[in-house]
Coordinates of N, CA, C and O in Angstrom, one line a residue:
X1 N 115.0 69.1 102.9 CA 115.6 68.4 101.8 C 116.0 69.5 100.7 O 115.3 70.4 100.5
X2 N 117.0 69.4 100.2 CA 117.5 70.3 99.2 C 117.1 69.9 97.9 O 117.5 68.8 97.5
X3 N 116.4 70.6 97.3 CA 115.9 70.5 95.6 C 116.5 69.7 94.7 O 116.3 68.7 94.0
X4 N 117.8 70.9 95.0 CA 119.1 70.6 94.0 C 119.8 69.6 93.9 O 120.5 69.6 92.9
X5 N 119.8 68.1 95.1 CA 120.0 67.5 95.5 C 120.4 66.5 94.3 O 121.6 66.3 94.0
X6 N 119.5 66.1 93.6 CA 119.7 65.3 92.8 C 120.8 65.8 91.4 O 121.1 65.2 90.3
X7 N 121.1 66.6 91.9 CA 122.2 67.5 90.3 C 123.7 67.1 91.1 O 123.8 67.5 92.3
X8 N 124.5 66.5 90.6 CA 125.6 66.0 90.5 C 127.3 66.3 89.5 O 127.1 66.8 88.4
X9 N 128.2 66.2 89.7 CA 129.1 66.2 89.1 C 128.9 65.6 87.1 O 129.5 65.8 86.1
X10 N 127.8 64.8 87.6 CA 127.6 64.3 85.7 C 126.4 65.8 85.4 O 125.8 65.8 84.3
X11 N 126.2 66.8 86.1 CA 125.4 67.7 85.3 C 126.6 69.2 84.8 O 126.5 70.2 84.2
X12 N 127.3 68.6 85.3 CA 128.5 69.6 84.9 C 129.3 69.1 83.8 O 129.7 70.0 83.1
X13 N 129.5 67.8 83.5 CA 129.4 66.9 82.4 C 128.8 67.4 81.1 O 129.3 67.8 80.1
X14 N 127.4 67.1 81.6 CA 126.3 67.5 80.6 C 126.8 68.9 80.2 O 127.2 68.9 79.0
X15 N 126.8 70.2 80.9 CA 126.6 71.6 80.3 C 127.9 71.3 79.6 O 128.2 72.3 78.9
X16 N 128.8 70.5 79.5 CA 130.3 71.0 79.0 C 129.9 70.2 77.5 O 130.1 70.7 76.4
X17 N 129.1 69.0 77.8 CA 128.6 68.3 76.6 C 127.9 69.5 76.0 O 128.4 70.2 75.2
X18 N 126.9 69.7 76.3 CA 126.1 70.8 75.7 C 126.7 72.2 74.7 O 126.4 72.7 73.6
X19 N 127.7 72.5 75.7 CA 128.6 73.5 74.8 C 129.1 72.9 73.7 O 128.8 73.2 72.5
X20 N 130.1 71.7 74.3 CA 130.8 71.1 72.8 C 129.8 71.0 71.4 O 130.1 71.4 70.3
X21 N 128.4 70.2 71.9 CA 127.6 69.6 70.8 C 127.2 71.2 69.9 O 127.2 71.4 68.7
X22 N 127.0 71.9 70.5 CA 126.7 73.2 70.0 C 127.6 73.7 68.9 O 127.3 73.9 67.7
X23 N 128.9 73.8 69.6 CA 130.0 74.2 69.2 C 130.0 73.5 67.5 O 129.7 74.1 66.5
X24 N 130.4 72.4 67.9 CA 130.3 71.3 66.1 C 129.0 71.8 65.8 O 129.2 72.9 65.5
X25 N 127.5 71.5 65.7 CA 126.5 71.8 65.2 C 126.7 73.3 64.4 O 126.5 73.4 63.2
X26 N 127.1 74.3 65.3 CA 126.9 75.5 64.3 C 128.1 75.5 63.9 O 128.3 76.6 63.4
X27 N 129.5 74.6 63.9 CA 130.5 74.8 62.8 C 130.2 74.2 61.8 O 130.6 74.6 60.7
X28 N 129.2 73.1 61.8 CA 128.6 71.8 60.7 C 127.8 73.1 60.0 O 128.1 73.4 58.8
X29 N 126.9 73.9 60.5 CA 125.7 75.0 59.9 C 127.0 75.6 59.0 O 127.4 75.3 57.9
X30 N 127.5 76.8 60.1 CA 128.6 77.9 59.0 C 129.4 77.2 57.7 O 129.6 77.8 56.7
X31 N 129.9 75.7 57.9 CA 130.8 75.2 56.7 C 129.6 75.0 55.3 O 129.7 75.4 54.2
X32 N 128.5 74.1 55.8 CA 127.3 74.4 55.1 C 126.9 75.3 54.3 O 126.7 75.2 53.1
X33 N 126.7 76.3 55.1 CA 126.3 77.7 54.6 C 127.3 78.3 53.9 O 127.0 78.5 52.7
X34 N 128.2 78.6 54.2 CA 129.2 79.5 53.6 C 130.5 79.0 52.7 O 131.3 79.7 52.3
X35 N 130.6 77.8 52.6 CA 131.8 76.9 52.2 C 131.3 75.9 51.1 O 131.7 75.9 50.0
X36 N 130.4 75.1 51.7 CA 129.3 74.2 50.6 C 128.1 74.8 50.0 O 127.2 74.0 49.6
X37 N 127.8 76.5 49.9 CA 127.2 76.5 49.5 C 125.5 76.1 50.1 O 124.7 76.6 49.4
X38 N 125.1 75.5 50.7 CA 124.2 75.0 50.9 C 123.0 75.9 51.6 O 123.3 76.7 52.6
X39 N 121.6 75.9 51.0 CA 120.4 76.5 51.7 C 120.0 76.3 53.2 O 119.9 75.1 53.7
X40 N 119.7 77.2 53.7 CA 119.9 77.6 55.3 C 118.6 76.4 55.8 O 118.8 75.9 56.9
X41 N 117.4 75.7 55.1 CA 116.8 75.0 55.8 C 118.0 73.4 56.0 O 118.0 72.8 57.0
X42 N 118.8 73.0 54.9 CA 119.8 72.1 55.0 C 120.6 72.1 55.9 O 120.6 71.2 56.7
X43 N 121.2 72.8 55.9 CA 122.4 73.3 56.7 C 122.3 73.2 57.9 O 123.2 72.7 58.6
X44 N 121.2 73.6 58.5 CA 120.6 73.9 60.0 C 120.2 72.3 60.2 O 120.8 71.6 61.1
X45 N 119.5 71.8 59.5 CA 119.0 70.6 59.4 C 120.4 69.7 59.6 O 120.6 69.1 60.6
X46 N 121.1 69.6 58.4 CA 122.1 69.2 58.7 C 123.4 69.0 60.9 O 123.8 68.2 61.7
X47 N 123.3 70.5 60.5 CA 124.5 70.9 61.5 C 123.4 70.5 63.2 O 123.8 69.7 64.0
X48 N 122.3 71.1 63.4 CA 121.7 70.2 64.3 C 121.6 68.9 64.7 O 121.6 68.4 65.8
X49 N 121.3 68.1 63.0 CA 121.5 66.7 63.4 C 122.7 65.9 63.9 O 122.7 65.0 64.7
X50 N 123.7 66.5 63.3 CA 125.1 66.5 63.5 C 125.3 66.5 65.0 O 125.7 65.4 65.4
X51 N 125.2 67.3 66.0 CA 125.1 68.2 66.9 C 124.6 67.7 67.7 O 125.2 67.7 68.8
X52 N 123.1 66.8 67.8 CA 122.6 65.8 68.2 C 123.2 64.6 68.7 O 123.3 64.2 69.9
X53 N 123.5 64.1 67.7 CA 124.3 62.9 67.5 C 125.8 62.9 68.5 O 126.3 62.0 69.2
X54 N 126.2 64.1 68.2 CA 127.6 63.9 68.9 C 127.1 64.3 70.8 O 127.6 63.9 71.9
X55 N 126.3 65.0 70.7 CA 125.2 65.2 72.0 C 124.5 63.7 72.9 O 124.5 63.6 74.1
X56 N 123.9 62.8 71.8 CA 124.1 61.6 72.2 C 125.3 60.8 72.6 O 125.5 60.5 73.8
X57 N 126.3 60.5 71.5 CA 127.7 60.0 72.2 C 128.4 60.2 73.4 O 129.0 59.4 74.2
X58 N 128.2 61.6 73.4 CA 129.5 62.2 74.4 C 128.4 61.7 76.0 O 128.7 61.1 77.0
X59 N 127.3 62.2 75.7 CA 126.2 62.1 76.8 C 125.8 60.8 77.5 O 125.4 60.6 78.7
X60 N 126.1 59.7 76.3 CA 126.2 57.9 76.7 C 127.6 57.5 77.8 O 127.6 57.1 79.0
X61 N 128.6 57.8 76.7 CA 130.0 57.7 77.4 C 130.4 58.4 78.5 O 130.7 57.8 79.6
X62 N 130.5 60.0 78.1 CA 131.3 60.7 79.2 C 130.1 60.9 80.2 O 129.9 60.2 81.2
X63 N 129.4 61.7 80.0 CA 128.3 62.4 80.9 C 128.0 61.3 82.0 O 128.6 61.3 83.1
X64 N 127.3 60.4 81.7 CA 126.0 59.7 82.3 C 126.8 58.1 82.4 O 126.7 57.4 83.5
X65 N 127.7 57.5 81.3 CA 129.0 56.4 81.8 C 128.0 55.3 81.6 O 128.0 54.5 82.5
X66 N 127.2 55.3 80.6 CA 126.0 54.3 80.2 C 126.3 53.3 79.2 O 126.7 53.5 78.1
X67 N 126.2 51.9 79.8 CA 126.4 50.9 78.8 C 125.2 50.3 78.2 O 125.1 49.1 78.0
X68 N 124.1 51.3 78.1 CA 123.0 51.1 77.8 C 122.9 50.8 76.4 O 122.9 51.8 75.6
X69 N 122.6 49.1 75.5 CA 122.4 49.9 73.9 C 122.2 50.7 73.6 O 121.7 51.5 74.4
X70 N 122.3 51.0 72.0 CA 122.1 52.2 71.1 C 120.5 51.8 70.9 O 119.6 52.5 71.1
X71 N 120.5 50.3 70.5 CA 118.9 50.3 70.7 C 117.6 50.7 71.6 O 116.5 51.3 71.5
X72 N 118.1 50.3 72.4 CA 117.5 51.0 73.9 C 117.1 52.9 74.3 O 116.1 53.5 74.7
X73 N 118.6 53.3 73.9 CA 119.1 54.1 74.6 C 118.8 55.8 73.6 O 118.6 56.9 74.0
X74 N 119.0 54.9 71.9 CA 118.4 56.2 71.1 C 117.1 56.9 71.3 O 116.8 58.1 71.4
X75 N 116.3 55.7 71.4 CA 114.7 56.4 71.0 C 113.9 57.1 72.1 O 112.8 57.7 72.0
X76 N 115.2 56.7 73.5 CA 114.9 57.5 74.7 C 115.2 58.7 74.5 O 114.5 59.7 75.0
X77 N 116.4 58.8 73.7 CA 117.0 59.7 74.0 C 116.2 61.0 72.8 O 115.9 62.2 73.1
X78 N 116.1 60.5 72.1 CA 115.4 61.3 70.8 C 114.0 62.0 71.5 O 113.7 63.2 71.4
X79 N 113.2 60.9 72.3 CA 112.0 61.4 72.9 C 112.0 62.4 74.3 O 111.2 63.2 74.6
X80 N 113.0 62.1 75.0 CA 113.3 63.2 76.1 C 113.2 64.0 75.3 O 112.1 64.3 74.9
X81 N 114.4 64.4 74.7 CA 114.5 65.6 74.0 C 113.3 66.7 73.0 O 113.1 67.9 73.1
X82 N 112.7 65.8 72.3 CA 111.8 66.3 72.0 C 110.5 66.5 72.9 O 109.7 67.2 72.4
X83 N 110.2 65.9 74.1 CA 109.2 66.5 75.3 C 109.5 67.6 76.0 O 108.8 68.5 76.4
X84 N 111.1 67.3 76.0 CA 111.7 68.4 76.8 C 111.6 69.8 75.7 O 110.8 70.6 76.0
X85 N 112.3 70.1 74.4 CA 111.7 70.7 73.7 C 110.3 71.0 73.6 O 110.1 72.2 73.4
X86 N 109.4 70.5 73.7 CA 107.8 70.8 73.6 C 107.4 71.7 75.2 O 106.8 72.8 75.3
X87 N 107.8 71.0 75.9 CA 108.0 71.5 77.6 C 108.4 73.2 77.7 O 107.8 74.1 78.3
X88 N 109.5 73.3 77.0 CA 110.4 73.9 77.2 C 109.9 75.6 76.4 O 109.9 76.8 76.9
X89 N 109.5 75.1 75.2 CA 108.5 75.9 74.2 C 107.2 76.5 74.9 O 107.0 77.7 74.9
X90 N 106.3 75.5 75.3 CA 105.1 75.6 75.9 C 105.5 76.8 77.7 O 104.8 77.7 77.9
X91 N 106.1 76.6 78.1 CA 106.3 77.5 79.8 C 106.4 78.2 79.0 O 105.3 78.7 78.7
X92 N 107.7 78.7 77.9 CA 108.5 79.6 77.7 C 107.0 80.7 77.0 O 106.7 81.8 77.4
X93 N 106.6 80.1 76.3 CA 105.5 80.9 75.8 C 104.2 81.7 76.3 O 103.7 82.8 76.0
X94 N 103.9 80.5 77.7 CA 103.4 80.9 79.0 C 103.3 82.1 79.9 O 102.5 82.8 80.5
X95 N 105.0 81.9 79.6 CA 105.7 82.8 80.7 C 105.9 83.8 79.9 O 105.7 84.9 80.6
X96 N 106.1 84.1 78.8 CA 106.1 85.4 78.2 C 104.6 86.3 78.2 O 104.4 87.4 78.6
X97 N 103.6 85.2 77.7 CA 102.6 86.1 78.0 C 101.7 86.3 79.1 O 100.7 86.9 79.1
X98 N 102.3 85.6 80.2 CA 101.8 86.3 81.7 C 102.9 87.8 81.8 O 102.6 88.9 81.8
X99 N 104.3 87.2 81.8 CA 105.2 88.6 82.0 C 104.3 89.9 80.7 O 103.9 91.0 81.1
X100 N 104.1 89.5 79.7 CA 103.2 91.2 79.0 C 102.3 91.4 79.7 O 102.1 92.5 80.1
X101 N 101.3 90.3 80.0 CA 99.8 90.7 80.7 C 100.1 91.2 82.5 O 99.2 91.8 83.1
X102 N 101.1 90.9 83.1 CA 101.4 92.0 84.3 C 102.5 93.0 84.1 O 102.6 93.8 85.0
X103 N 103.4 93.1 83.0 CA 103.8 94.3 82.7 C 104.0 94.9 80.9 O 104.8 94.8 79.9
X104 N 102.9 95.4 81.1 CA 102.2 95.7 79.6 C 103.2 96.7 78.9 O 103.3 96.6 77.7
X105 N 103.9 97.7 79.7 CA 104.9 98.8 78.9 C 106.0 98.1 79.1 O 107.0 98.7 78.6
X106 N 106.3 96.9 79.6 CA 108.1 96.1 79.2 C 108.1 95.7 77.7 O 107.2 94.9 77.2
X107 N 109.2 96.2 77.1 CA 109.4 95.8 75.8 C 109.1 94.3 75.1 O 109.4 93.3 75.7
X108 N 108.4 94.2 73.8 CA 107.8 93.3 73.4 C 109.0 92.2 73.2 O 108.7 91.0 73.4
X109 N 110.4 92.7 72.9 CA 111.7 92.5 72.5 C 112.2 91.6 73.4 O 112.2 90.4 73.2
X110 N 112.8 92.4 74.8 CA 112.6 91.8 75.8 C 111.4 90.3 76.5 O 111.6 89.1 76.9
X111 N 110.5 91.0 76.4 CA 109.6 89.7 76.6 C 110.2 87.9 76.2 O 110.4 86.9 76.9
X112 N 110.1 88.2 74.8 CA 110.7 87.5 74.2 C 111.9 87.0 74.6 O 111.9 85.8 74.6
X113 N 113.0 87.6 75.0 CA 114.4 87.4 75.1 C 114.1 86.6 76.5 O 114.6 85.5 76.7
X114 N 113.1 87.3 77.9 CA 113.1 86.6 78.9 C 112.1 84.9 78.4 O 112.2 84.1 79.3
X115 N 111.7 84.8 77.9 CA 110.6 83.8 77.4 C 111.5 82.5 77.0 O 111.2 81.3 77.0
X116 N 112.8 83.1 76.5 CA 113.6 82.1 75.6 C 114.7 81.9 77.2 O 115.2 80.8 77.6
X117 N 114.7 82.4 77.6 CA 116.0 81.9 78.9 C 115.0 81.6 79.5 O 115.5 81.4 80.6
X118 N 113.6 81.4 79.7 CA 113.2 80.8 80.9 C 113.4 79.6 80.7 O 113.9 78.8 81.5
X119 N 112.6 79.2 78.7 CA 112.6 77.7 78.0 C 114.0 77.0 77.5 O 114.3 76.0 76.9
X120 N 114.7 77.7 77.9 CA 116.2 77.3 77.8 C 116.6 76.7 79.2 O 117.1 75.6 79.2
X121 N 116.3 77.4 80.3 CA 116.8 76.8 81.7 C 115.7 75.2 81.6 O 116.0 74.1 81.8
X122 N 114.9 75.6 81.5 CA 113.6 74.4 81.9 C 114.0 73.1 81.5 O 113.8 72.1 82.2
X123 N 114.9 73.6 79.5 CA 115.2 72.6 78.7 C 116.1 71.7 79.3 O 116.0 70.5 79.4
X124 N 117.4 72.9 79.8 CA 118.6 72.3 80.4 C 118.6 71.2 81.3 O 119.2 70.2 81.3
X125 N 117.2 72.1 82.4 CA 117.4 70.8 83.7 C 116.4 69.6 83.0 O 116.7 68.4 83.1
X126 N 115.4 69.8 82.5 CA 114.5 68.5 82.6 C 115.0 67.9 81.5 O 114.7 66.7 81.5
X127 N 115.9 68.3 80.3 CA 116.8 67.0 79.5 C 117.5 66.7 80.5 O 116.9 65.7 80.9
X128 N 118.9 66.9 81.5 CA 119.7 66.3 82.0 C 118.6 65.5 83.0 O 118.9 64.3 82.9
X129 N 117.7 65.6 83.7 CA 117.0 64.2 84.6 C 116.4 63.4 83.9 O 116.5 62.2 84.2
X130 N 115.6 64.0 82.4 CA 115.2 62.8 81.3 C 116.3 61.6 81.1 O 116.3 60.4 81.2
X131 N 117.3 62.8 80.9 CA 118.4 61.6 80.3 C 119.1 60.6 81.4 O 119.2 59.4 81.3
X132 N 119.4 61.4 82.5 CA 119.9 60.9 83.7 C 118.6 59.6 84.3 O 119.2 58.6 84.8
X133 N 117.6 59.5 84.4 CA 116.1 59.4 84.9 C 115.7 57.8 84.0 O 115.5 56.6 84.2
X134 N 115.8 58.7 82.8 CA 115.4 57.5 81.6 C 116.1 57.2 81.1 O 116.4 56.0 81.3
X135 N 117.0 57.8 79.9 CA 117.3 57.7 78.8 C 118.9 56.3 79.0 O 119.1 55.4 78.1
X136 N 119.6 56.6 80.4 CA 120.9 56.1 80.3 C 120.8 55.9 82.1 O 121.8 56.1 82.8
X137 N 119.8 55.6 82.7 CA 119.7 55.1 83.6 C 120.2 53.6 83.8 O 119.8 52.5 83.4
X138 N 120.9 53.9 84.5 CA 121.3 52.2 84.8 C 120.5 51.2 85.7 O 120.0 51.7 86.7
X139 N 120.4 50.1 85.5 CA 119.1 49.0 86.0 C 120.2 48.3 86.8 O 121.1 47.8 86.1
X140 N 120.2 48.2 88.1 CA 120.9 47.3 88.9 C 120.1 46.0 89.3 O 118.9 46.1 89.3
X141 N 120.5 45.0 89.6 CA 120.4 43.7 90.1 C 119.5 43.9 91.0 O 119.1 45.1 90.9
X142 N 118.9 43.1 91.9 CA 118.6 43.1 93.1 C 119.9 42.7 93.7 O 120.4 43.6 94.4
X143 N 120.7 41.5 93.6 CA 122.3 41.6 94.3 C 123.1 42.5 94.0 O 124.0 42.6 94.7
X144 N 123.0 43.2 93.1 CA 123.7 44.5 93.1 C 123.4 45.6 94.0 O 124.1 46.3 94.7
X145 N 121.7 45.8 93.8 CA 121.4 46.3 95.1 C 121.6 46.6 96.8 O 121.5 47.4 97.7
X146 N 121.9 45.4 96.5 CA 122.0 45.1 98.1 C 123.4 44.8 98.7 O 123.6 44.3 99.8
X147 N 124.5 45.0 97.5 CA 126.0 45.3 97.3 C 126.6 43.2 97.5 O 127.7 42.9 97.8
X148 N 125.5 42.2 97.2 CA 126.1 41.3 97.3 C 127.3 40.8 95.8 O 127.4 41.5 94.8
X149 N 127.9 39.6 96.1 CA 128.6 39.4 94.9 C 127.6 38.4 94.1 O 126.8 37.6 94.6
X150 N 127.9 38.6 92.9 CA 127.0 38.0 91.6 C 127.9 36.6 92.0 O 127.1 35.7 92.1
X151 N 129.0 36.0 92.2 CA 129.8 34.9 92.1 C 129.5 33.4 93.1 O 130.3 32.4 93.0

């Protein structure tokens, strides 16, 4: 069986969502910062939430094609993300200090830099199956299941 199996055309979706939500989030930060004047814990605050939000939308609609409520579908989505964040944090941290404790003269710099792309990949796949899995999973029928007509 192939791993990958479960990664689809909506995860290519997702990374394009991901870029876009980024993209607005740190234009929301720089206009913040440098235009409104505003202190860097705001701004970030700001332009992430921002960034979020449009990260949820695009991820309901385009990505995942979910007519799941906003009720339903936010507090899933809020909680993947933040497990997946905690997940993501926790390997990455892991993984940096096994990589120093088996190679003790690799740069401390480095370490770090590999520690953050391990918790970045981890993040990527296990939010898109959170979200895919949980957050905007669609609930079929038992007659939908079994491809009969509802009529």
């Amino acid at each position: 069986m192939n791993p990958l199996a479960w990664i689809d055309r909506s995860f290519l979706r997702f990374l394009l969502v991901g870029v876009f939500n980024t993209l607005v989030g740190l234009s929301v930060i720089a206009l913040l910062l440098h235009v409104a004047g505003a202190g860097y814990w705001a701004s970030t605050f700001i332009g992430n939430g921002v960034g979020a939000l449009v990260s949820y939308a695009l991820n309901k609609r385009f990505t995942f094609r979910s007519d799941a409520s906003v009720g339903r579908s936010l507090w899933r989505y809020l909680t993947v993300t933040v497990v997946c964040y905690g997940l993501s944090y926790g390997v990455g941290l892991l993984g940096g200090k096994l990589l120093s404790a088996l190679l003790p003269a690799f740069p401390e710099s480095r370490i770090h830099d590999a520690a953050a792309l391990l918790g970045t990949g981890l993040y990527t796949i296990a939010n898109y199956a959170g979200h895919k899995y949980f957050t905007f999973r669609t609930v079929r029928t038992v007659s939908g299941q079994a491809g009969e007509s509802s009529s």
